[in-house]
Short mmCIF file of C-alpha atoms and ligand atoms in Angstrom, two decimals:
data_model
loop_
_atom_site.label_atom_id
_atom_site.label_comp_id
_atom_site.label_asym_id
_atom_site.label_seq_id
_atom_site.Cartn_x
_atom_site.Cartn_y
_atom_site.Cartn_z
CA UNK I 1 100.15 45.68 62.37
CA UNK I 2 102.41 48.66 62.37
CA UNK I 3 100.58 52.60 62.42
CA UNK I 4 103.51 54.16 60.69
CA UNK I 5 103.60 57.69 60.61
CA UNK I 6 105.73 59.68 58.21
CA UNK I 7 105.70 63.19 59.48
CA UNK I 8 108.17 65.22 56.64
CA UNK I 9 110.16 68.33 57.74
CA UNK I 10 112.69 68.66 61.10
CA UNK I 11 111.93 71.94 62.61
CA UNK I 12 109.00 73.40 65.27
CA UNK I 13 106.33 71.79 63.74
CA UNK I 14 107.92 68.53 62.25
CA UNK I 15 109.28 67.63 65.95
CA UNK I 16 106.18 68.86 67.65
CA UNK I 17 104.62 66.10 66.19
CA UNK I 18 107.39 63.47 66.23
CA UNK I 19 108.06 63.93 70.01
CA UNK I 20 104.35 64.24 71.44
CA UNK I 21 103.15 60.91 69.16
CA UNK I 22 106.09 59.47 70.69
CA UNK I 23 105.58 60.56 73.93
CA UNK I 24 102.23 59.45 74.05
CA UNK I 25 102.76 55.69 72.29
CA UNK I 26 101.83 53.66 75.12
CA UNK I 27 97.84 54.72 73.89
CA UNK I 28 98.56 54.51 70.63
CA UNK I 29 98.84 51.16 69.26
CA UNK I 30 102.11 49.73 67.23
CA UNK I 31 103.09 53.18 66.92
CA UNK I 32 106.26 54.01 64.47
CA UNK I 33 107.50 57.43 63.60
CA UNK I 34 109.91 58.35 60.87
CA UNK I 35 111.33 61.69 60.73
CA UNK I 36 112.30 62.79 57.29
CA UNK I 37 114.96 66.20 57.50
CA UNK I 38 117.05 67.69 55.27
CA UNK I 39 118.92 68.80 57.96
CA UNK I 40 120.11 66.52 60.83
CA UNK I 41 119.86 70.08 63.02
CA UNK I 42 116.86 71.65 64.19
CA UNK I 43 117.20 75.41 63.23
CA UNK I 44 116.52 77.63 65.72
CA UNK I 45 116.18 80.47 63.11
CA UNK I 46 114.28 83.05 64.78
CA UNK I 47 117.79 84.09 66.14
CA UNK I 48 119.11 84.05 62.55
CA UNK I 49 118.72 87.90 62.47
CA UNK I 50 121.55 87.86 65.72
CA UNK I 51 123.46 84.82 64.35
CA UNK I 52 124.33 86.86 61.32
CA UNK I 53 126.25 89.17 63.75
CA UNK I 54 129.55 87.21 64.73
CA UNK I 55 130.57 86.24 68.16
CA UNK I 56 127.27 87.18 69.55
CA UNK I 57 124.97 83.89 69.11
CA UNK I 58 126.64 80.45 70.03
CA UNK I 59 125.90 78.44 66.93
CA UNK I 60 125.54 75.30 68.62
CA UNK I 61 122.80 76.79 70.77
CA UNK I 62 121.76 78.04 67.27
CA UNK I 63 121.42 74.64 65.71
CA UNK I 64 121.03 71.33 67.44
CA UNK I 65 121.34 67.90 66.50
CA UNK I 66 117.76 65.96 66.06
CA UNK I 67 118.73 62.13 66.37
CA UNK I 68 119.92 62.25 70.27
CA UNK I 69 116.11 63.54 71.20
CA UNK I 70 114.65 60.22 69.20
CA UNK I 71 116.97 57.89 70.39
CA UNK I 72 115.12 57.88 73.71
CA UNK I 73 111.90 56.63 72.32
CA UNK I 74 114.04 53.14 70.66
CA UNK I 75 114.69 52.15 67.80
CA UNK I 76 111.48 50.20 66.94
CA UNK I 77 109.60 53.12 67.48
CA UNK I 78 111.68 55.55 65.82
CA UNK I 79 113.56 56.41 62.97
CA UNK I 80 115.21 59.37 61.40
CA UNK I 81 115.95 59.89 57.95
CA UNK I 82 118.59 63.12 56.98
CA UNK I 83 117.14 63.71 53.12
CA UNK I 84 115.08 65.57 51.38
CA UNK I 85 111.78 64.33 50.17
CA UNK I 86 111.50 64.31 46.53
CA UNK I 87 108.28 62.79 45.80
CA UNK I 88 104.88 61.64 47.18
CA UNK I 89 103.02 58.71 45.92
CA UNK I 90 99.22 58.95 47.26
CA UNK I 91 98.22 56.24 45.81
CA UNK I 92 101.44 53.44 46.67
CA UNK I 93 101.78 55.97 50.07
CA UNK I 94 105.37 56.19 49.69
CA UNK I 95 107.65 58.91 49.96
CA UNK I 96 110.58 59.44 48.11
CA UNK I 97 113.90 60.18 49.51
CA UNK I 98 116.71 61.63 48.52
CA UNK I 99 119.91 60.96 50.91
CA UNK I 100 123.44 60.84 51.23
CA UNK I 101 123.34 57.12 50.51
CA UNK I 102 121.05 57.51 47.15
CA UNK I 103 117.54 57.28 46.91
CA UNK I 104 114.95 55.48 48.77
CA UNK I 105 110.88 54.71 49.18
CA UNK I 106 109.88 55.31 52.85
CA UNK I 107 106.15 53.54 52.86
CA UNK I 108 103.38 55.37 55.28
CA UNK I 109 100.38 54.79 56.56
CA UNK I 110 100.01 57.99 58.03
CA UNK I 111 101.83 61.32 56.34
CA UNK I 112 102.64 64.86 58.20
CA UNK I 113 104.17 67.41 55.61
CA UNK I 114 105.80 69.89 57.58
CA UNK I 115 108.21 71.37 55.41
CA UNK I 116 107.88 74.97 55.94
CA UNK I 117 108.32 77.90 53.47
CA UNK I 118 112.03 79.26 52.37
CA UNK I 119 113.34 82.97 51.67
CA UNK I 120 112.29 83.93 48.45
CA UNK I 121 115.87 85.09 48.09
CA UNK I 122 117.96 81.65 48.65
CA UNK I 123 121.25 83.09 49.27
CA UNK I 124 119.54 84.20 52.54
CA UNK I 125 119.80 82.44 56.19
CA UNK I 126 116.48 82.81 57.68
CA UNK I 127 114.77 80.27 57.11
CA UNK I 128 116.14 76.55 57.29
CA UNK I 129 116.36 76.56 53.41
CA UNK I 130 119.92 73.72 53.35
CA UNK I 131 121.41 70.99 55.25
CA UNK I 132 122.68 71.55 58.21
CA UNK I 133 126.24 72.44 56.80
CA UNK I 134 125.21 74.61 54.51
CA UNK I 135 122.94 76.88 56.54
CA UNK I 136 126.19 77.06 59.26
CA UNK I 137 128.26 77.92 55.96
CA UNK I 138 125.82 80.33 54.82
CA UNK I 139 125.15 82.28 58.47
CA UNK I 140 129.28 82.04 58.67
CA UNK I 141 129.56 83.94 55.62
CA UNK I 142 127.06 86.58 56.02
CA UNK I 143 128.92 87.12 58.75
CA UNK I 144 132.03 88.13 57.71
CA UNK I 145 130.15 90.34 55.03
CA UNK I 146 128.06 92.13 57.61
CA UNK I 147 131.77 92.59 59.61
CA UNK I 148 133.15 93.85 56.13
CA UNK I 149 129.94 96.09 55.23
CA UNK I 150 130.02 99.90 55.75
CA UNK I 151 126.59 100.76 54.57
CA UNK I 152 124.21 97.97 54.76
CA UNK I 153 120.62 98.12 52.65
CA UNK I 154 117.81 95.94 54.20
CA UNK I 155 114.90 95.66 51.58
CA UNK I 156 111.33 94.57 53.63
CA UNK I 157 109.49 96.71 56.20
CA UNK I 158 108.28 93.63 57.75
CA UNK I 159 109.28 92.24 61.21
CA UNK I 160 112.61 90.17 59.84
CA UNK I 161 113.45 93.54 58.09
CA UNK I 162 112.66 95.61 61.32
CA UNK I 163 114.74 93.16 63.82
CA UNK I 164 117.48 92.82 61.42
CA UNK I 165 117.98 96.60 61.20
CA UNK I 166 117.45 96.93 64.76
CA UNK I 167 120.49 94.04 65.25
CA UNK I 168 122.59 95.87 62.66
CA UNK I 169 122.77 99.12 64.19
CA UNK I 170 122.96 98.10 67.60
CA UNK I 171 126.06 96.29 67.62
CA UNK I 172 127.35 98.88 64.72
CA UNK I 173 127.30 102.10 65.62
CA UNK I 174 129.66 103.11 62.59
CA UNK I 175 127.59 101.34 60.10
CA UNK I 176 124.89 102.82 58.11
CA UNK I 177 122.03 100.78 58.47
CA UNK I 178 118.89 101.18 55.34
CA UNK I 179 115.70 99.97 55.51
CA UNK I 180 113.52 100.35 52.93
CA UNK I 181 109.84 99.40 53.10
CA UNK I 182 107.78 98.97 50.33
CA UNK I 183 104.91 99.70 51.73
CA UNK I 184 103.61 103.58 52.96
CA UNK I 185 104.32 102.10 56.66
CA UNK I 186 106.30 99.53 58.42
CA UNK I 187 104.78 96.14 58.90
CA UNK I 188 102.34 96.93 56.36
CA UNK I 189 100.78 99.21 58.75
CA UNK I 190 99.87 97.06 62.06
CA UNK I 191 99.01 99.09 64.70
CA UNK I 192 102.20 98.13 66.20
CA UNK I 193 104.27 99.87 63.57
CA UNK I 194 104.70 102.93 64.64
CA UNK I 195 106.02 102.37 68.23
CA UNK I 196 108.43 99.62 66.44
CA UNK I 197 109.50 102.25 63.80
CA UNK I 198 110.35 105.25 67.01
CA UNK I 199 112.95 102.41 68.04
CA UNK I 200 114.26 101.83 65.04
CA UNK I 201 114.92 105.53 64.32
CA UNK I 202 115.97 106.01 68.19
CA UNK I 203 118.92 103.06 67.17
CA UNK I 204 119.40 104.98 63.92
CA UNK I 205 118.40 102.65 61.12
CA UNK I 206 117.70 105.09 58.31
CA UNK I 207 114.07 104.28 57.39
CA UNK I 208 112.91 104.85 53.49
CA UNK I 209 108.96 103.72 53.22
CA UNK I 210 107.13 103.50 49.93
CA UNK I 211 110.43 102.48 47.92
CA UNK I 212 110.43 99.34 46.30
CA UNK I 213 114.11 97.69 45.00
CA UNK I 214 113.55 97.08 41.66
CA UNK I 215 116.54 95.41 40.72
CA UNK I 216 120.13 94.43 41.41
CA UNK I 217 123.28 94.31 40.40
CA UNK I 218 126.73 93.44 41.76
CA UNK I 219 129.40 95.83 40.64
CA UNK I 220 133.04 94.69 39.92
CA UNK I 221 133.93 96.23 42.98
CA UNK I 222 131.70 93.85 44.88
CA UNK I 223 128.78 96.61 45.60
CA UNK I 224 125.53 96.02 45.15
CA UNK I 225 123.49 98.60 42.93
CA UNK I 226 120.26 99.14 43.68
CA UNK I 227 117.68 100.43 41.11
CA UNK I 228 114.78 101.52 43.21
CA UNK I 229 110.98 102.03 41.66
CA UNK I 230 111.02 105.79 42.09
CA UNK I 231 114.12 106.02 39.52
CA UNK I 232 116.75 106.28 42.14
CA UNK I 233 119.89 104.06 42.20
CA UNK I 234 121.79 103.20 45.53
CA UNK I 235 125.03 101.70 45.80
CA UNK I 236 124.96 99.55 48.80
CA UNK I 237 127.88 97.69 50.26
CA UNK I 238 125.89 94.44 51.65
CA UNK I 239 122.49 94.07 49.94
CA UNK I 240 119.84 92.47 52.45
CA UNK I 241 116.48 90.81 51.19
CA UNK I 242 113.88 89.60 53.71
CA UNK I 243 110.46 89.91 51.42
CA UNK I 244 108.74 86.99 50.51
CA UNK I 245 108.25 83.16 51.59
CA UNK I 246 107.82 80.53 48.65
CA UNK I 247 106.75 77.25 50.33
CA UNK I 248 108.44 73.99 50.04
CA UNK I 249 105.56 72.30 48.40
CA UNK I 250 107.60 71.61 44.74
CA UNK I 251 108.18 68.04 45.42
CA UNK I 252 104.20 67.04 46.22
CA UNK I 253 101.26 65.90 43.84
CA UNK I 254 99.50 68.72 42.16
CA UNK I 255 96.48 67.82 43.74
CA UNK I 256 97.75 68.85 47.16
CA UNK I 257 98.55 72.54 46.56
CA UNK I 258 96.20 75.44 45.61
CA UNK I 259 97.48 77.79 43.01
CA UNK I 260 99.96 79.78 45.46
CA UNK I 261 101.54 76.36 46.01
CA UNK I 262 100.34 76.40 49.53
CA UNK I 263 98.83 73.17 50.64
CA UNK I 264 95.08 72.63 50.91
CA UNK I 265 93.74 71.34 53.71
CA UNK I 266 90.37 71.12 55.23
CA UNK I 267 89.47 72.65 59.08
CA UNK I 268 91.52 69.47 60.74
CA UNK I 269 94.27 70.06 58.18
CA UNK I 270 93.95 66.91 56.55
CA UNK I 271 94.91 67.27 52.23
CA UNK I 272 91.58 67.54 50.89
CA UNK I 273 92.60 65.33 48.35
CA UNK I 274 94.31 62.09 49.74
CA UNK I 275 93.39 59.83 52.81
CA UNK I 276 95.69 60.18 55.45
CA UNK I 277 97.66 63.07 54.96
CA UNK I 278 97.84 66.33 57.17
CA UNK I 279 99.88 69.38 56.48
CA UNK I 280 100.60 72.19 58.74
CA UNK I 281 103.11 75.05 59.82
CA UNK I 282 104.46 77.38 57.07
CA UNK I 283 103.94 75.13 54.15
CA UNK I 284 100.23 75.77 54.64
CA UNK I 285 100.56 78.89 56.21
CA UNK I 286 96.90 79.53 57.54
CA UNK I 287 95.70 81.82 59.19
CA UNK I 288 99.66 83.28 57.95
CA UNK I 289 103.46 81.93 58.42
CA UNK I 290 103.96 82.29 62.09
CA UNK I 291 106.11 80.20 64.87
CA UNK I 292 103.13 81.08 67.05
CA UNK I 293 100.94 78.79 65.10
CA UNK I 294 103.32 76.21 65.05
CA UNK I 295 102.51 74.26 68.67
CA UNK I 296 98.57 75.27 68.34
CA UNK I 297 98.45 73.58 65.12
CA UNK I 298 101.40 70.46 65.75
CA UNK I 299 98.62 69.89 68.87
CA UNK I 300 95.73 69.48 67.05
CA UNK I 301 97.31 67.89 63.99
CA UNK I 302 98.92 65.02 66.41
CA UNK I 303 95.67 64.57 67.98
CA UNK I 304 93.61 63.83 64.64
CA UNK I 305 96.63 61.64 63.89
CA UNK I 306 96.07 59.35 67.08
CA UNK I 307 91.96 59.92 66.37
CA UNK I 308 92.82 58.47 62.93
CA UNK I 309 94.57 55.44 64.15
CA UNK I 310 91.50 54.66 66.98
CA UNK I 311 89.30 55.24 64.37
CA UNK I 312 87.72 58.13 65.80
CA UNK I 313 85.84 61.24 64.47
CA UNK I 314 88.64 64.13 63.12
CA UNK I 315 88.71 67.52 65.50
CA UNK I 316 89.24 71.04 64.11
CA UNK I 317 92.27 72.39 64.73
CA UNK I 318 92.87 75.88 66.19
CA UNK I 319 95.48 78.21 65.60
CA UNK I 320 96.46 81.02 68.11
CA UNK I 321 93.12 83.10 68.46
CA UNK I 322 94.65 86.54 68.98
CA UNK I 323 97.41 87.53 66.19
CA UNK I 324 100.57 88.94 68.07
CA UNK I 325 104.13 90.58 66.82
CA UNK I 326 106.61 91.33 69.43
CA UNK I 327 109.64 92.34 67.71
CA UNK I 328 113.32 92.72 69.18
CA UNK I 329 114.49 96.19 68.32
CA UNK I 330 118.34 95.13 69.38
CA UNK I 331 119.20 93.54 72.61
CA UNK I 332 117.45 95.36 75.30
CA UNK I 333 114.55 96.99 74.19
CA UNK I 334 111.37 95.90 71.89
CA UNK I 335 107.77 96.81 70.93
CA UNK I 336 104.64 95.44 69.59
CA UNK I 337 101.55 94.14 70.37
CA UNK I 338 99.36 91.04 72.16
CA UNK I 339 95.92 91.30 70.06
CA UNK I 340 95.30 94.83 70.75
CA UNK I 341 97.33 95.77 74.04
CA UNK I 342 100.13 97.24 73.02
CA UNK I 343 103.33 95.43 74.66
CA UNK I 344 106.19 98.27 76.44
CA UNK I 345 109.34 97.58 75.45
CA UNK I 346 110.75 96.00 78.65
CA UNK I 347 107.98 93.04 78.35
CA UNK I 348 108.90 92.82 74.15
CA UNK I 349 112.82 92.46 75.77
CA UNK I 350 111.42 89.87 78.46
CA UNK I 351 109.45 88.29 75.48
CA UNK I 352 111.30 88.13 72.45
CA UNK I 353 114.28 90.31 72.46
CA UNK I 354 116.62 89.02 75.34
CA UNK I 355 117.20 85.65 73.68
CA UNK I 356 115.08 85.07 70.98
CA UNK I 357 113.90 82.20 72.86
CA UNK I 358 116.89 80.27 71.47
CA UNK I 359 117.02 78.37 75.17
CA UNK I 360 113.59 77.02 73.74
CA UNK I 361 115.53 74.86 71.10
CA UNK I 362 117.55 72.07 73.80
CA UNK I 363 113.18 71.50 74.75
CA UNK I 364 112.25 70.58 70.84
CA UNK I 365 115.24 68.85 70.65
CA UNK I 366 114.46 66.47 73.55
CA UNK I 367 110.99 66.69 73.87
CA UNK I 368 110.40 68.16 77.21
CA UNK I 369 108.70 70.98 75.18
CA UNK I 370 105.54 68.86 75.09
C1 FAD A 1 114.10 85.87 61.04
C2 FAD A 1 112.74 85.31 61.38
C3 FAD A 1 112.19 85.56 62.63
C4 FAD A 1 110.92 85.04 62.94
N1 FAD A 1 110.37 85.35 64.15
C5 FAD A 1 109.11 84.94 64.42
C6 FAD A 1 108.48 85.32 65.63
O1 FAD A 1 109.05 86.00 66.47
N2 FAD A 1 107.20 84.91 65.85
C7 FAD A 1 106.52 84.17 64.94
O2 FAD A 1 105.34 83.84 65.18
N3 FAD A 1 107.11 83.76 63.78
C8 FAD A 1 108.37 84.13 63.50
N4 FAD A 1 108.97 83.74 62.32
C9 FAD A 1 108.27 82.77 61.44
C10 FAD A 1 108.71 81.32 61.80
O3 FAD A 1 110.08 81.17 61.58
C11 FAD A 1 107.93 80.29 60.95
O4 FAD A 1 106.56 80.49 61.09
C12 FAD A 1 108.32 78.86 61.37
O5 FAD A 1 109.68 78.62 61.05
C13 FAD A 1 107.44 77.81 60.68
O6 FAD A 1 107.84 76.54 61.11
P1 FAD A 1 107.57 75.23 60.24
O7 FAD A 1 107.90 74.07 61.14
O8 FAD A 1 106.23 75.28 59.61
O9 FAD A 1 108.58 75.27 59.02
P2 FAD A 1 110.06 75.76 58.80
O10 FAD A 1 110.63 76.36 60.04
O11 FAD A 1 110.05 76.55 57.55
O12 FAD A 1 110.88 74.41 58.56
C14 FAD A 1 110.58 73.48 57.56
C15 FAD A 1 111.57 72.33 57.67
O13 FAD A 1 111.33 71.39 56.63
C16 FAD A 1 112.55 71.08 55.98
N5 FAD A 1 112.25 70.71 54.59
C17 FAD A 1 111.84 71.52 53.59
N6 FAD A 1 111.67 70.81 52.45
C18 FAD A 1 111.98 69.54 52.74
C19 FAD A 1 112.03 68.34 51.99
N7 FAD A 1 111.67 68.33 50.70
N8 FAD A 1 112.41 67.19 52.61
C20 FAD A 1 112.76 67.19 53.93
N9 FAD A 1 112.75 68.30 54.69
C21 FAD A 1 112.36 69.45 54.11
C22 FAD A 1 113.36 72.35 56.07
O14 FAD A 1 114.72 72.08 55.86
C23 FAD A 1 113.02 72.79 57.50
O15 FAD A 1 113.83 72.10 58.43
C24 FAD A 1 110.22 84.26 61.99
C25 FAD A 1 110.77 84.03 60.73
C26 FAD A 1 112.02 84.55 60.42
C27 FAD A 1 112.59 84.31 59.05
#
């Protein structure tokens, strides 16, 4: 008898689990993995707040293809599906599909949903919110706006907001760059936010904290106006949102979510309300949305997965036990923090800022990651 696992979502999490079950099928009996993706690229979208800069990121360093890293594991053992999940049946333990050659039931013994949280503006590219030729369309286009852009407003003092204001004025000297934070300090006040905001103002992004955007509109010129909550209007060429993640969770039973639409799951991030089903990544978001949880949490998840299949006892699965945020303030310098030890700038370069760990992306892609 088959164990197939249906693990939902292509990007850190989704393949962390794909690639070490597959890695490690010779324990785990009859062992079939289906990948479900709306996009046929992984998304390495930590570097989105670069890629939006032309010329600077290669995109296909930026997004790789997904299939070549299964095809090693065979056919039999796995499969890839480019759609986008429509519908769950916990009961029949199908999923539905939705793909380029109409619908279809993909039947599971085991499910993983992994499908992340998108920008709570959609007409933004930082998260991997399309297919694959839409989110190269969409970075393409920003783009050429940013290029275009004199005065650029960023709304969100948190660390996309921070990096992508940091990118903006590095490579644009004769830009104005905006920030404004909603909040009375950046990063909603972590005690790395003040060494993050003396780069920002040392690169010149024009910081404005306690101002919220309360609405926009697009002028006939093509400007965005701004009306801000202290009664203020701005007239911004290139309007910037990067507040708020609403999770992919639409498409699932009820049952599954709590009332933020974030999934429930118990301590080994099983669905507290159907057999067989784990959740993880963004789409739960627990302890919070971080990459840094992802591998903890794809670890543990797998492992409960293979414990499921032996018939073994479930583990509990551990995020990252210190909270860390190491952001790239342009491409040489950084700041931040690891748990309480503040991180100098050259280490946040070393760490974060050089890259954007976008060589990390060829090792999801074909496995050697895990
Ligand atoms: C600009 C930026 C920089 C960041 N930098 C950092 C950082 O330095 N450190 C850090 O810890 N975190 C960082 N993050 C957060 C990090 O990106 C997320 O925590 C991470 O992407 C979560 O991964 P995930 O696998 O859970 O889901 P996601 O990356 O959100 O991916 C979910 C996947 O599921 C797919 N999907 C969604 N719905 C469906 C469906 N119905 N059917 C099929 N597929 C579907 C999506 O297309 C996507 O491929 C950053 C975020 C942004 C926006």
């Amino acid at each position: 008898m088959v164990n197939h696992v249906v693990v939902i979502g292509g990007s850190y999490c989704g393949l962390g689990i794909t690639h070490r079950l597959l890695k490690n099928r010779s324990r785990i009996p009859d062992l079939k993995v289906t990948l479900i993706s709306k996009n046929s690229h992984l998304y390495w979208n930590i570097a989105s707040i670069r890629a939006i800069i032309p010329g600077v990121v290669k995109f296909d360093e930026l997004l790789q293809p997904i299939e070549p890293g299964l095809a090693q594991y065979g056919p039999g053992n796995a499969e890839f599906v480019v759609g986008s999940a429509t519908g769950v049946d916990a009961t029949a333990k199908t999923v539905k599909v939705a793909t380029a050659e109409g619908d279809r039931d993909v039947p599971y013994d085991y499910l993983v949903i992994a499908t992340g949280a998108g920008c709570s503006d959609e007409s933004m590219p930082w998260k991997a919110d399309g297919t694959y030729e839409e989110i190269l369309d969409s970075i393409k286009k920003m783009g050429e706006k940013v290029k275009a852009a004199k005065h650029i407003t960023i709304v969100g003092g948190g660390s996309t907001g921070c990096e992508l204001s940091a990118e903006l004025r590095y490579e644009f000297k004769d830009k104005t760059v905006v920030l404004l934070s909603g909040t009375p300090e950046l990063i909603s006040g972590d005690a790395a936010a003040k060494a993050i905001e003396k780069e920002l103002v040392k690169l010149g992004v024009e910081i404005r904290k306690s101002v919220r955007a309360e609405s926009t509109t697009v002028l006939p010129d093509g400007r965005t106006e701004v009306k801000l909550g202290n009664g203020e209007t701005l007239i911004t060429d290139l309007y910037l949102g990067t507040t708020g993640l609403t999770p992919n969770s639409s498409f699932l039973p009820k049952d599954f979510l709590q009332p933020n639409k974030f999934i429930d799951v118990d301590e080994h991030f099983r669905v507290r309300t159907a057999e067989n089903v784990w959740a993880l990544g963004d789409v739960v978001s627990r302890p919070n949305a971080a990459y840094l949880h992802t591998d903890p949490q794809s670890a543990g998840v797998a492992k409960n997965i293979e414990a499921a299949i032996a018939k073994r006892p479930q583990q509990i699965v551990k995020s990252m036990p210190f909270s860390a945020i190491v952001c790239a303030t342009g491409r040489d310098r950084g700041a931040g923090r690891l748990g309480i030890v503040p991180v100098p700038s050259f280490m946040a370069w070393a760490l974060k800022g050089r890259t954007l760990s976008i060589e990390r992306a060829a090792s999801y892609i074909n496995g050697s990651h895990w």
